[in-house]
mmCIF file of C-alpha atoms and ligand atoms in Angstrom:
data_model
loop_
_atom_site.group_PDB
_atom_site.id
_atom_site.type_symbol
_atom_site.label_atom_id
_atom_site.label_comp_id
_atom_site.label_asym_id
_atom_site.label_seq_id
_atom_site.Cartn_x
_atom_site.Cartn_y
_atom_site.Cartn_z
ATOM 1 C CA LEU M 768 187.381 150.941 119.962
ATOM 2 C CA GLY M 769 191.079 152.406 119.265
ATOM 3 C CA PRO M 770 192.621 155.678 120.523
ATOM 4 C CA GLY M 771 191.127 158.748 118.559
ATOM 5 C CA ALA M 772 188.808 161.827 119.247
ATOM 6 C CA GLU M 773 185.758 160.147 117.297
ATOM 7 C CA PHE M 774 186.312 156.997 119.297
ATOM 8 C CA ASP M 775 186.652 159.164 122.372
ATOM 9 C CA ARG M 776 183.305 160.908 121.536
ATOM 10 C CA ILE M 777 181.734 157.517 121.206
ATOM 11 C CA ARG M 778 182.782 155.534 124.125
ATOM 12 C CA ALA M 779 181.130 158.718 125.955
ATOM 13 C CA ILE M 780 177.839 158.422 124.193
ATOM 14 C CA ALA M 781 178.065 154.401 125.073
ATOM 15 C CA GLU M 782 178.699 155.337 128.699
ATOM 16 C CA ALA M 783 176.205 157.949 128.654
ATOM 17 C CA LEU M 784 173.523 155.183 126.906
ATOM 18 C CA GLY M 785 174.451 152.758 129.786
ATOM 19 C CA ALA M 786 171.743 149.878 129.365
ATOM 20 C CA ASP M 787 169.903 151.841 126.786
ATOM 21 C CA ALA M 788 172.388 150.693 124.017
ATOM 22 C CA ALA M 789 173.144 147.221 123.115
ATOM 23 C CA GLY M 790 176.493 146.013 120.864
ATOM 24 C CA LEU M 791 177.564 149.450 120.387
ATOM 25 C CA GLY M 792 181.366 149.962 118.223
ATOM 26 C CA ASP M 793 181.062 146.917 115.888
ATOM 27 C CA ASP M 794 181.069 147.299 112.064
ATOM 28 C CA CYS M 795 177.050 146.105 111.982
ATOM 29 C CA ALA M 796 174.376 146.029 114.773
ATOM 30 C CA GLU M 797 172.666 143.087 115.376
ATOM 31 C CA LEU M 798 169.190 142.903 115.387
ATOM 32 C CA GLY M 799 168.597 139.210 116.234
ATOM 33 C CA ARG M 800 165.988 136.601 114.675
ATOM 34 C CA ALA M 801 162.472 137.842 114.025
ATOM 35 C CA GLU M 802 159.436 136.325 113.006
ATOM 36 C CA GLY M 803 157.245 138.167 110.564
ATOM 37 C CA ILE M 804 157.804 140.934 107.997
ATOM 38 C CA ILE M 805 161.322 143.389 108.816
ATOM 39 C CA VAL M 806 160.292 147.035 108.362
ATOM 40 C CA ALA M 807 162.537 149.982 108.456
ATOM 41 C CA SER M 808 162.418 153.951 108.736
ATOM 42 C CA THR M 809 164.302 156.568 108.688
ATOM 43 C CA ASP M 810 164.046 160.448 109.830
ATOM 44 C CA THR M 811 165.937 163.353 109.679
ATOM 45 C CA SER M 812 166.104 166.208 112.113
ATOM 46 C CA VAL M 813 168.268 169.488 111.109
ATOM 47 C CA GLU M 814 168.615 172.342 113.249
ATOM 48 C CA HIS M 815 167.130 175.234 111.721
ATOM 49 C CA VAL M 816 164.678 173.188 109.608
ATOM 50 C CA HIS M 817 163.066 171.115 112.515
ATOM 51 C CA PHE M 818 164.376 172.930 116.062
ATOM 52 C CA GLU M 819 166.622 175.451 116.917
ATOM 53 C CA ARG M 820 169.103 174.656 119.938
ATOM 54 C CA ASN M 821 167.625 177.580 121.897
ATOM 55 C CA TRP M 822 164.368 176.069 122.057
ATOM 56 C CA LEU M 823 165.343 172.529 123.368
ATOM 57 C CA THR M 824 168.273 170.902 125.426
ATOM 58 C CA LEU M 825 170.553 168.293 123.412
ATOM 59 C CA ARG M 826 168.876 165.389 124.784
ATOM 60 C CA GLU M 827 165.442 166.628 124.216
ATOM 61 C CA ILE M 828 166.544 166.756 120.757
ATOM 62 C CA GLY M 829 167.841 163.716 120.723
ATOM 63 C CA HIS M 830 164.811 162.122 122.231
ATOM 64 C CA ARG M 831 162.295 164.041 120.019
ATOM 65 C CA SER M 832 164.052 162.855 116.767
ATOM 66 C CA THR M 833 164.292 159.077 117.581
ATOM 67 C CA ALA M 834 160.560 159.464 119.369
ATOM 68 C CA ALA M 835 159.513 160.444 115.375
ATOM 69 C CA ALA M 836 161.503 158.007 113.824
ATOM 70 C CA LEU M 837 159.701 155.131 116.327
ATOM 71 C CA SER M 838 156.417 156.378 115.380
ATOM 72 C CA ASP M 839 156.515 155.269 112.058
ATOM 73 C CA LEU M 840 156.847 151.562 113.209
ATOM 74 C CA ALA M 841 153.757 152.309 115.489
ATOM 75 C CA ALA M 842 152.238 153.454 112.196
ATOM 76 C CA CYS M 843 152.311 149.982 110.611
ATOM 77 C CA GLY M 844 151.705 147.737 113.787
ATOM 78 C CA ALA M 845 155.609 147.087 114.063
ATOM 79 C CA THR M 846 157.348 145.887 117.500
ATOM 80 C CA PRO M 847 161.145 147.678 117.087
ATOM 81 C CA LEU M 848 164.119 145.528 116.878
ATOM 82 C CA GLY M 849 166.322 148.755 117.407
ATOM 83 C CA VAL M 850 167.769 151.924 116.416
ATOM 84 C CA VAL M 851 170.820 153.291 114.631
ATOM 85 C CA VAL M 852 171.323 156.482 114.605
ATOM 86 C CA ALA M 853 173.757 159.295 112.327
ATOM 87 C CA VAL M 854 174.630 162.421 114.404
ATOM 88 C CA ALA M 855 176.635 165.379 112.220
ATOM 89 C CA ALA M 856 177.506 168.064 114.228
ATOM 90 C CA PRO M 857 179.935 170.984 114.461
ATOM 91 C CA ALA M 858 183.358 170.351 115.119
ATOM 92 C CA ASP M 859 183.339 172.225 118.317
ATOM 93 C CA THR M 860 180.571 169.937 119.841
ATOM 94 C CA SER M 861 182.003 168.146 122.728
ATOM 95 C CA SER M 862 181.836 164.833 123.849
ATOM 96 C CA GLN M 863 179.815 165.663 126.667
ATOM 97 C CA GLU M 864 177.328 167.258 124.166
ATOM 98 C CA LEU M 865 177.309 164.173 121.987
ATOM 99 C CA ALA M 866 176.656 162.127 125.112
ATOM 100 C CA GLU M 867 173.348 164.009 126.014
ATOM 101 C CA LEU M 868 172.022 164.332 122.727
ATOM 102 C CA MET M 869 172.442 160.534 122.567
ATOM 103 C CA ALA M 870 171.345 159.778 125.895
ATOM 104 C CA GLY M 871 167.908 161.451 124.481
ATOM 105 C CA ALA M 872 168.060 159.266 121.557
ATOM 106 C CA GLY M 873 167.992 156.082 124.370
ATOM 107 C CA ASP M 874 165.383 157.736 126.298
ATOM 108 C CA ALA M 875 162.768 157.214 123.313
ATOM 109 C CA ALA M 876 164.188 154.116 122.749
ATOM 110 C CA ARG M 877 163.672 152.646 125.920
ATOM 111 C CA SER M 878 160.108 154.422 126.243
ATOM 112 C CA ALA M 879 159.302 152.200 123.008
ATOM 113 C CA GLY M 880 160.855 149.061 124.645
ATOM 114 C CA THR M 881 164.159 148.782 122.387
ATOM 115 C CA THR M 882 167.724 149.859 122.794
ATOM 116 C CA ILE M 883 170.346 152.116 120.185
ATOM 117 C CA LYS M 884 172.209 149.062 118.492
ATOM 118 C CA GLY M 885 174.589 151.658 116.800
ATOM 119 C CA GLY M 886 174.874 154.838 114.777
ATOM 120 C CA ASP M 887 177.497 157.043 112.862
ATOM 121 C CA LEU M 888 179.196 160.344 113.916
ATOM 122 C CA SER M 889 180.704 163.032 111.492
ATOM 123 C CA ARG M 890 181.138 166.504 111.414
ATOM 124 C CA GLY M 891 178.747 169.062 109.570
ATOM 125 C CA ASP M 892 177.775 172.363 109.559
ATOM 126 C CA CYS M 893 174.958 172.216 111.908
ATOM 127 C CA LEU M 894 173.565 169.461 113.921
ATOM 128 C CA MET M 895 171.906 166.718 112.259
ATOM 129 C CA VAL M 896 170.058 163.618 113.563
ATOM 130 C CA THR M 897 169.214 160.927 111.634
ATOM 131 C CA PRO M 898 167.382 157.980 113.431
ATOM 132 C CA THR M 899 167.094 154.700 111.471
ATOM 133 C CA VAL M 900 164.470 152.205 112.905
ATOM 134 C CA ILE M 901 163.964 148.730 112.324
ATOM 135 C CA GLY M 902 161.114 146.435 113.625
ATOM 136 C CA THR M 903 158.885 143.592 112.416
ATOM 137 C CA ALA M 904 155.090 143.196 111.974
ATOM 138 C CA GLU M 905 153.077 140.018 111.454
ATOM 139 C CA ARG M 906 151.044 142.071 109.198
ATOM 140 C CA PRO M 907 151.989 145.608 108.303
ATOM 141 C CA VAL M 908 149.385 147.924 108.071
ATOM 142 C CA HIS M 909 149.561 150.721 105.451
ATOM 143 C CA ARG M 910 148.380 153.842 104.280
ATOM 144 C CA ALA M 911 146.562 151.953 101.298
ATOM 145 C CA GLY M 912 143.578 149.963 102.586
ATOM 146 C CA ALA M 913 140.777 152.070 103.588
ATOM 147 C CA LYS M 914 137.659 151.763 101.356
ATOM 148 C CA ALA M 915 134.369 153.959 100.930
ATOM 149 C CA GLY M 916 132.264 153.673 103.701
ATOM 150 C CA ASP M 917 135.133 153.537 106.199
ATOM 151 C CA GLY M 918 135.101 155.689 109.459
ATOM 152 C CA VAL M 919 138.441 157.511 110.121
ATOM 153 C CA TRP M 920 139.746 157.597 113.731
ATOM 154 C CA VAL M 921 142.336 159.265 115.941
ATOM 155 C CA THR M 922 144.216 158.112 118.975
ATOM 156 C CA GLY M 923 144.578 160.662 121.994
ATOM 157 C CA VAL M 924 144.131 164.563 120.954
ATOM 158 C CA VAL M 925 146.252 166.436 118.538
ATOM 159 C CA GLY M 926 147.473 170.403 118.411
ATOM 160 C CA GLY M 927 149.886 170.222 121.335
ATOM 161 C CA ALA M 928 152.881 169.959 119.541
ATOM 162 C CA ARG M 929 151.534 172.760 117.390
ATOM 163 C CA ALA M 930 150.849 175.224 120.586
ATOM 164 C CA ALA M 931 154.818 174.769 121.345
ATOM 165 C CA LEU M 932 155.828 175.583 118.487
ATOM 166 C CA GLU M 933 153.833 178.637 117.874
ATOM 167 C CA ALA M 934 154.975 179.599 121.016
ATOM 168 C CA PHE M 935 158.744 179.103 120.489
ATOM 169 C CA ARG M 936 158.500 180.949 117.133
ATOM 170 C CA ALA M 937 157.030 183.765 119.406
ATOM 171 C CA ARG M 938 159.640 183.479 122.069
ATOM 172 C CA ILE M 939 157.629 182.526 124.564
ATOM 173 C CA ALA M 940 157.878 179.699 127.188
ATOM 174 C CA PRO M 941 155.389 177.180 125.727
ATOM 175 C CA ASP M 942 152.613 175.329 128.172
ATOM 176 C CA PRO M 943 154.695 172.585 129.964
ATOM 177 C CA GLY M 944 151.546 170.174 128.402
ATOM 178 C CA ALA M 945 152.144 171.660 125.139
ATOM 179 C CA ARG M 946 156.031 171.492 125.481
ATOM 180 C CA GLU M 947 156.376 167.810 126.454
ATOM 181 C CA ARG M 948 154.140 167.128 123.379
ATOM 182 C CA PHE M 949 156.594 168.782 121.209
ATOM 183 C CA VAL M 950 159.864 167.779 122.733
ATOM 184 C CA ALA M 951 159.326 164.036 123.787
ATOM 185 C CA PRO M 952 156.331 162.608 121.829
ATOM 186 C CA VAL M 953 155.499 159.138 122.660
ATOM 187 C CA PRO M 954 155.505 156.550 119.836
ATOM 188 C CA ARG M 955 152.631 154.880 120.011
ATOM 189 C CA ILE M 956 153.743 151.295 119.456
ATOM 190 C CA ALA M 957 151.461 149.176 121.768
ATOM 191 C CA GLU M 958 148.434 150.761 120.599
ATOM 192 C CA GLY M 959 149.874 150.567 116.522
ATOM 193 C CA ARG M 960 150.330 146.612 117.206
ATOM 194 C CA TRP M 961 146.911 146.426 119.166
ATOM 195 C CA LEU M 962 145.186 148.201 116.198
ATOM 196 C CA ALA M 963 146.795 146.447 113.413
ATOM 197 C CA ALA M 964 145.515 143.095 115.150
ATOM 198 C CA HIS M 965 142.041 144.374 115.758
ATOM 199 C CA GLY M 966 140.788 145.278 112.254
ATOM 200 C CA ALA M 967 143.079 148.386 111.168
ATOM 201 C CA ARG M 968 142.538 148.639 107.262
ATOM 202 C CA ALA M 969 144.638 151.555 107.072
ATOM 203 C CA MET M 970 146.986 153.256 109.265
ATOM 204 C CA LEU M 971 149.768 156.172 109.561
ATOM 205 C CA ASP M 972 150.923 158.483 112.140
ATOM 206 C CA LEU M 973 150.138 162.154 112.453
ATOM 207 C CA SER M 974 153.399 164.222 111.392
ATOM 208 C CA ASP M 975 152.070 166.378 109.003
ATOM 209 C CA GLY M 976 148.655 167.150 110.765
ATOM 210 C CA VAL M 977 145.498 165.962 110.566
ATOM 211 C CA VAL M 978 144.028 167.240 107.252
ATOM 212 C CA ALA M 979 147.715 167.089 105.004
ATOM 213 C CA ASP M 980 148.230 163.162 106.711
ATOM 214 C CA ALA M 981 144.050 162.362 105.744
ATOM 215 C CA ALA M 982 145.360 163.554 102.275
ATOM 216 C CA HIS M 983 148.173 160.769 102.304
ATOM 217 C CA LEU M 984 145.425 158.263 103.384
ATOM 218 C CA ALA M 985 143.210 159.643 100.648
ATOM 219 C CA ALA M 986 146.037 159.439 98.017
ATOM 220 C CA ALA M 987 147.315 155.650 98.814
ATOM 221 C CA SER M 988 143.763 154.070 99.261
ATOM 222 C CA GLY M 989 142.174 155.765 96.341
ATOM 223 C CA VAL M 990 139.327 157.465 98.808
ATOM 224 C CA GLU M 991 138.215 160.943 99.408
ATOM 225 C CA VAL M 992 138.246 161.611 103.282
ATOM 226 C CA GLU M 993 135.900 163.479 104.665
ATOM 227 C CA ILE M 994 137.055 165.226 108.074
ATOM 228 C CA GLN M 995 134.527 166.824 110.380
ATOM 229 C CA LEU M 996 136.830 169.207 112.080
ATOM 230 C CA GLU M 997 134.418 169.715 114.991
ATOM 231 C CA GLN M 998 135.293 166.126 115.833
ATOM 232 C CA ILE M 999 138.898 166.688 116.262
ATOM 233 C CA PRO M 1000 140.050 165.948 119.819
ATOM 234 C CA VAL M 1001 142.056 168.980 120.882
ATOM 235 C CA HIS M 1002 144.790 169.189 123.135
ATOM 236 C CA PRO M 1003 144.304 171.578 125.979
ATOM 237 C CA ASP M 1004 147.048 173.697 125.680
ATOM 238 C CA ALA M 1005 146.150 174.187 121.979
ATOM 239 C CA VAL M 1006 142.658 175.395 122.696
ATOM 240 C CA ARG M 1007 144.723 177.921 124.908
ATOM 241 C CA GLU M 1008 147.084 178.776 122.531
ATOM 242 C CA ALA M 1009 144.266 178.750 119.159
ATOM 243 C CA LEU M 1010 142.505 181.140 121.336
ATOM 244 C CA THR M 1011 145.640 183.661 122.142
ATOM 245 C CA VAL M 1012 146.255 183.435 118.405
ATOM 246 C CA ARG M 1013 142.651 184.150 117.725
ATOM 247 C CA ALA M 1014 142.346 180.801 115.778
ATOM 248 C CA GLU M 1015 139.469 178.195 116.213
ATOM 249 C CA PRO M 1016 140.888 175.556 118.093
ATOM 250 C CA VAL M 1017 139.966 172.549 115.983
ATOM 251 C CA ILE M 1018 141.382 174.214 112.704
ATOM 252 C CA PHE M 1019 144.645 174.982 114.765
ATOM 253 C CA ALA M 1020 144.822 171.652 115.973
ATOM 254 C CA ALA M 1021 144.127 170.299 112.401
ATOM 255 C CA LYS M 1022 146.817 172.051 110.583
ATOM 256 C CA GLY M 1023 149.646 171.340 113.438
ATOM 257 C CA GLY M 1024 151.801 168.847 112.822
ATOM 258 C CA GLU M 1025 154.176 166.037 115.030
ATOM 259 C CA ASP M 1026 151.831 164.939 117.193
ATOM 260 C CA TYR M 1027 152.597 161.558 116.467
ATOM 261 C CA GLU M 1028 148.987 160.193 117.209
ATOM 262 C CA LEU M 1029 147.500 157.550 114.692
ATOM 263 C CA MET M 1030 145.289 157.848 112.037
ATOM 264 C CA VAL M 1031 143.333 154.474 111.469
ATOM 265 C CA ALA M 1032 140.483 153.547 109.205
ATOM 266 C CA LEU M 1033 138.156 151.136 110.749
ATOM 267 C CA THR M 1034 134.958 149.700 108.836
ATOM 268 C CA GLU M 1035 131.730 151.452 109.588
ATOM 269 C CA ALA M 1036 130.017 148.285 111.302
ATOM 270 C CA ASP M 1037 133.189 147.360 113.392
ATOM 271 C CA GLY M 1038 134.249 151.364 114.485
ATOM 272 C CA GLU M 1039 132.503 151.667 117.446
ATOM 273 C CA ARG M 1040 133.361 148.403 118.808
ATOM 274 C CA ILE M 1041 136.690 148.373 118.509
ATOM 275 C CA ALA M 1042 137.049 152.065 119.934
ATOM 276 C CA ALA M 1043 135.254 150.899 123.064
ATOM 277 C CA GLU M 1044 137.811 148.000 123.282
ATOM 278 C CA PHE M 1045 140.814 150.379 122.442
ATOM 279 C CA GLU M 1046 139.967 152.725 125.181
ATOM 280 C CA ALA M 1047 139.443 150.062 127.919
ATOM 281 C CA ALA M 1048 142.613 148.420 126.482
ATOM 282 C CA HIS M 1049 144.758 151.528 126.598
ATOM 283 C CA GLY M 1050 143.235 154.172 128.352
ATOM 284 C CA ARG M 1051 143.369 156.605 125.654
ATOM 285 C CA THR M 1052 140.984 158.084 123.412
ATOM 286 C CA LEU M 1053 140.199 156.767 119.789
ATOM 287 C CA THR M 1054 137.819 159.382 118.312
ATOM 288 C CA ARG M 1055 135.949 159.170 115.038
ATOM 289 C CA ILE M 1056 136.880 162.264 112.669
ATOM 290 C CA GLY M 1057 135.535 161.506 109.315
ATOM 291 C CA THR M 1058 134.418 159.221 106.619
ATOM 292 C CA CYS M 1059 136.050 157.404 103.488
ATOM 293 C CA HIS M 1060 133.998 157.774 99.884
ATOM 294 C CA ARG M 1061 134.336 156.947 96.586
ATOM 295 C CA GLY M 1062 136.689 160.207 94.958
ATOM 296 C CA GLN M 1063 139.497 161.598 95.776
ATOM 297 C CA GLY M 1064 141.370 164.183 98.320
ATOM 298 C CA VAL M 1065 140.546 165.722 101.432
ATOM 299 C CA ARG M 1066 137.178 167.075 102.432
ATOM 300 C CA PRO M 1067 137.392 169.272 105.930
ATOM 301 C CA MET M 1068 134.191 170.205 106.918
ATOM 302 C CA PHE M 1069 133.422 173.015 109.464
ATOM 303 C CA ARG M 1070 130.082 174.276 110.505
ATOM 304 C CA GLY M 1071 128.404 172.394 107.745
ATOM 305 C CA SER M 1072 130.533 174.022 104.933
ATOM 306 C CA ARG M 1073 133.833 172.806 102.830
ATOM 307 C CA LEU M 1074 137.112 174.691 104.070
ATOM 308 C CA ARG M 1075 140.127 175.444 102.287
ATOM 309 C CA LEU M 1076 143.257 174.291 104.320
ATOM 310 C CA GLN M 1077 146.768 173.959 103.608
ATOM 311 C CA GLY M 1078 148.754 171.475 105.908
ATOM 312 C CA PHE M 1079 152.162 171.586 107.095
ATOM 313 C CA ASP M 1080 154.843 171.085 104.288
ATOM 314 C CA HIS M 1081 158.937 171.127 104.720
ATOM 315 C CA PHE M 1082 159.099 173.063 101.436
ATOM 316 C CA GLN M 1083 157.046 175.791 101.578
HETATM 317 MG MG1 MG X 436 154.745 158.783 109.323
#
């Protein structure tokens, strides 16, 4: 890298990333040779839209945005090959601040077994982080593929990120467990690969919320997804937060986005066995929350009757 303020910043970033980066500063990132299908996904996190600077440290902002992008690789059963990150930041952002932001991106990359391979830096009106993730999958799993009769399952517990978000918005400190789910979601890479190899018919990651994401699965697969809200496994901090705001915990959790767990359709015949093997392999629950039927859309059921629910929509 030659002289100049931009390159000084990139040097500071490279130093902060250390072993979490590889090959920074060239015209192109090299991702190596790969078997299988190459897959890619990109995800933008914008200040005032996705986060506020006073909620999170810069390191957490970098971590969260990169983990969210990597979660899309998990959702198709892919293994990451690398991450490139485009950053726009106000002119007064220091080298140190950018290095902190990118160290967070490096933390997320490391947690997914990969490295930062490059990126781009620009001046902008507010902070904007756009990680692009590239991976490879033997057989990428899509949102389409669920059939009538399939069970719909989710990994882990949900609602933790929403509990943190509601607390941030109310200007109170979130419970530590919920805060962790919001600031440092763990992309379920190993789980996604395992599910892809063990019968996942359709899969996606929970970014918009259980009900909204079930609607995506339904639309892509051409089925109706019936969700039994009582079956949703709720993060303990989300139960607490829901009770504080006088909401039903399962409904609170069902409407919460950004948990980055996986939703997967499995055949009726194999679902129970696959779930037991999954739990043994990953030490994480796989819980049945619904069933696919002939039809369209999502049917959220609560205590025997249908509920009208809105999911999370960036444009509402
Ligand atoms: Mg996704």
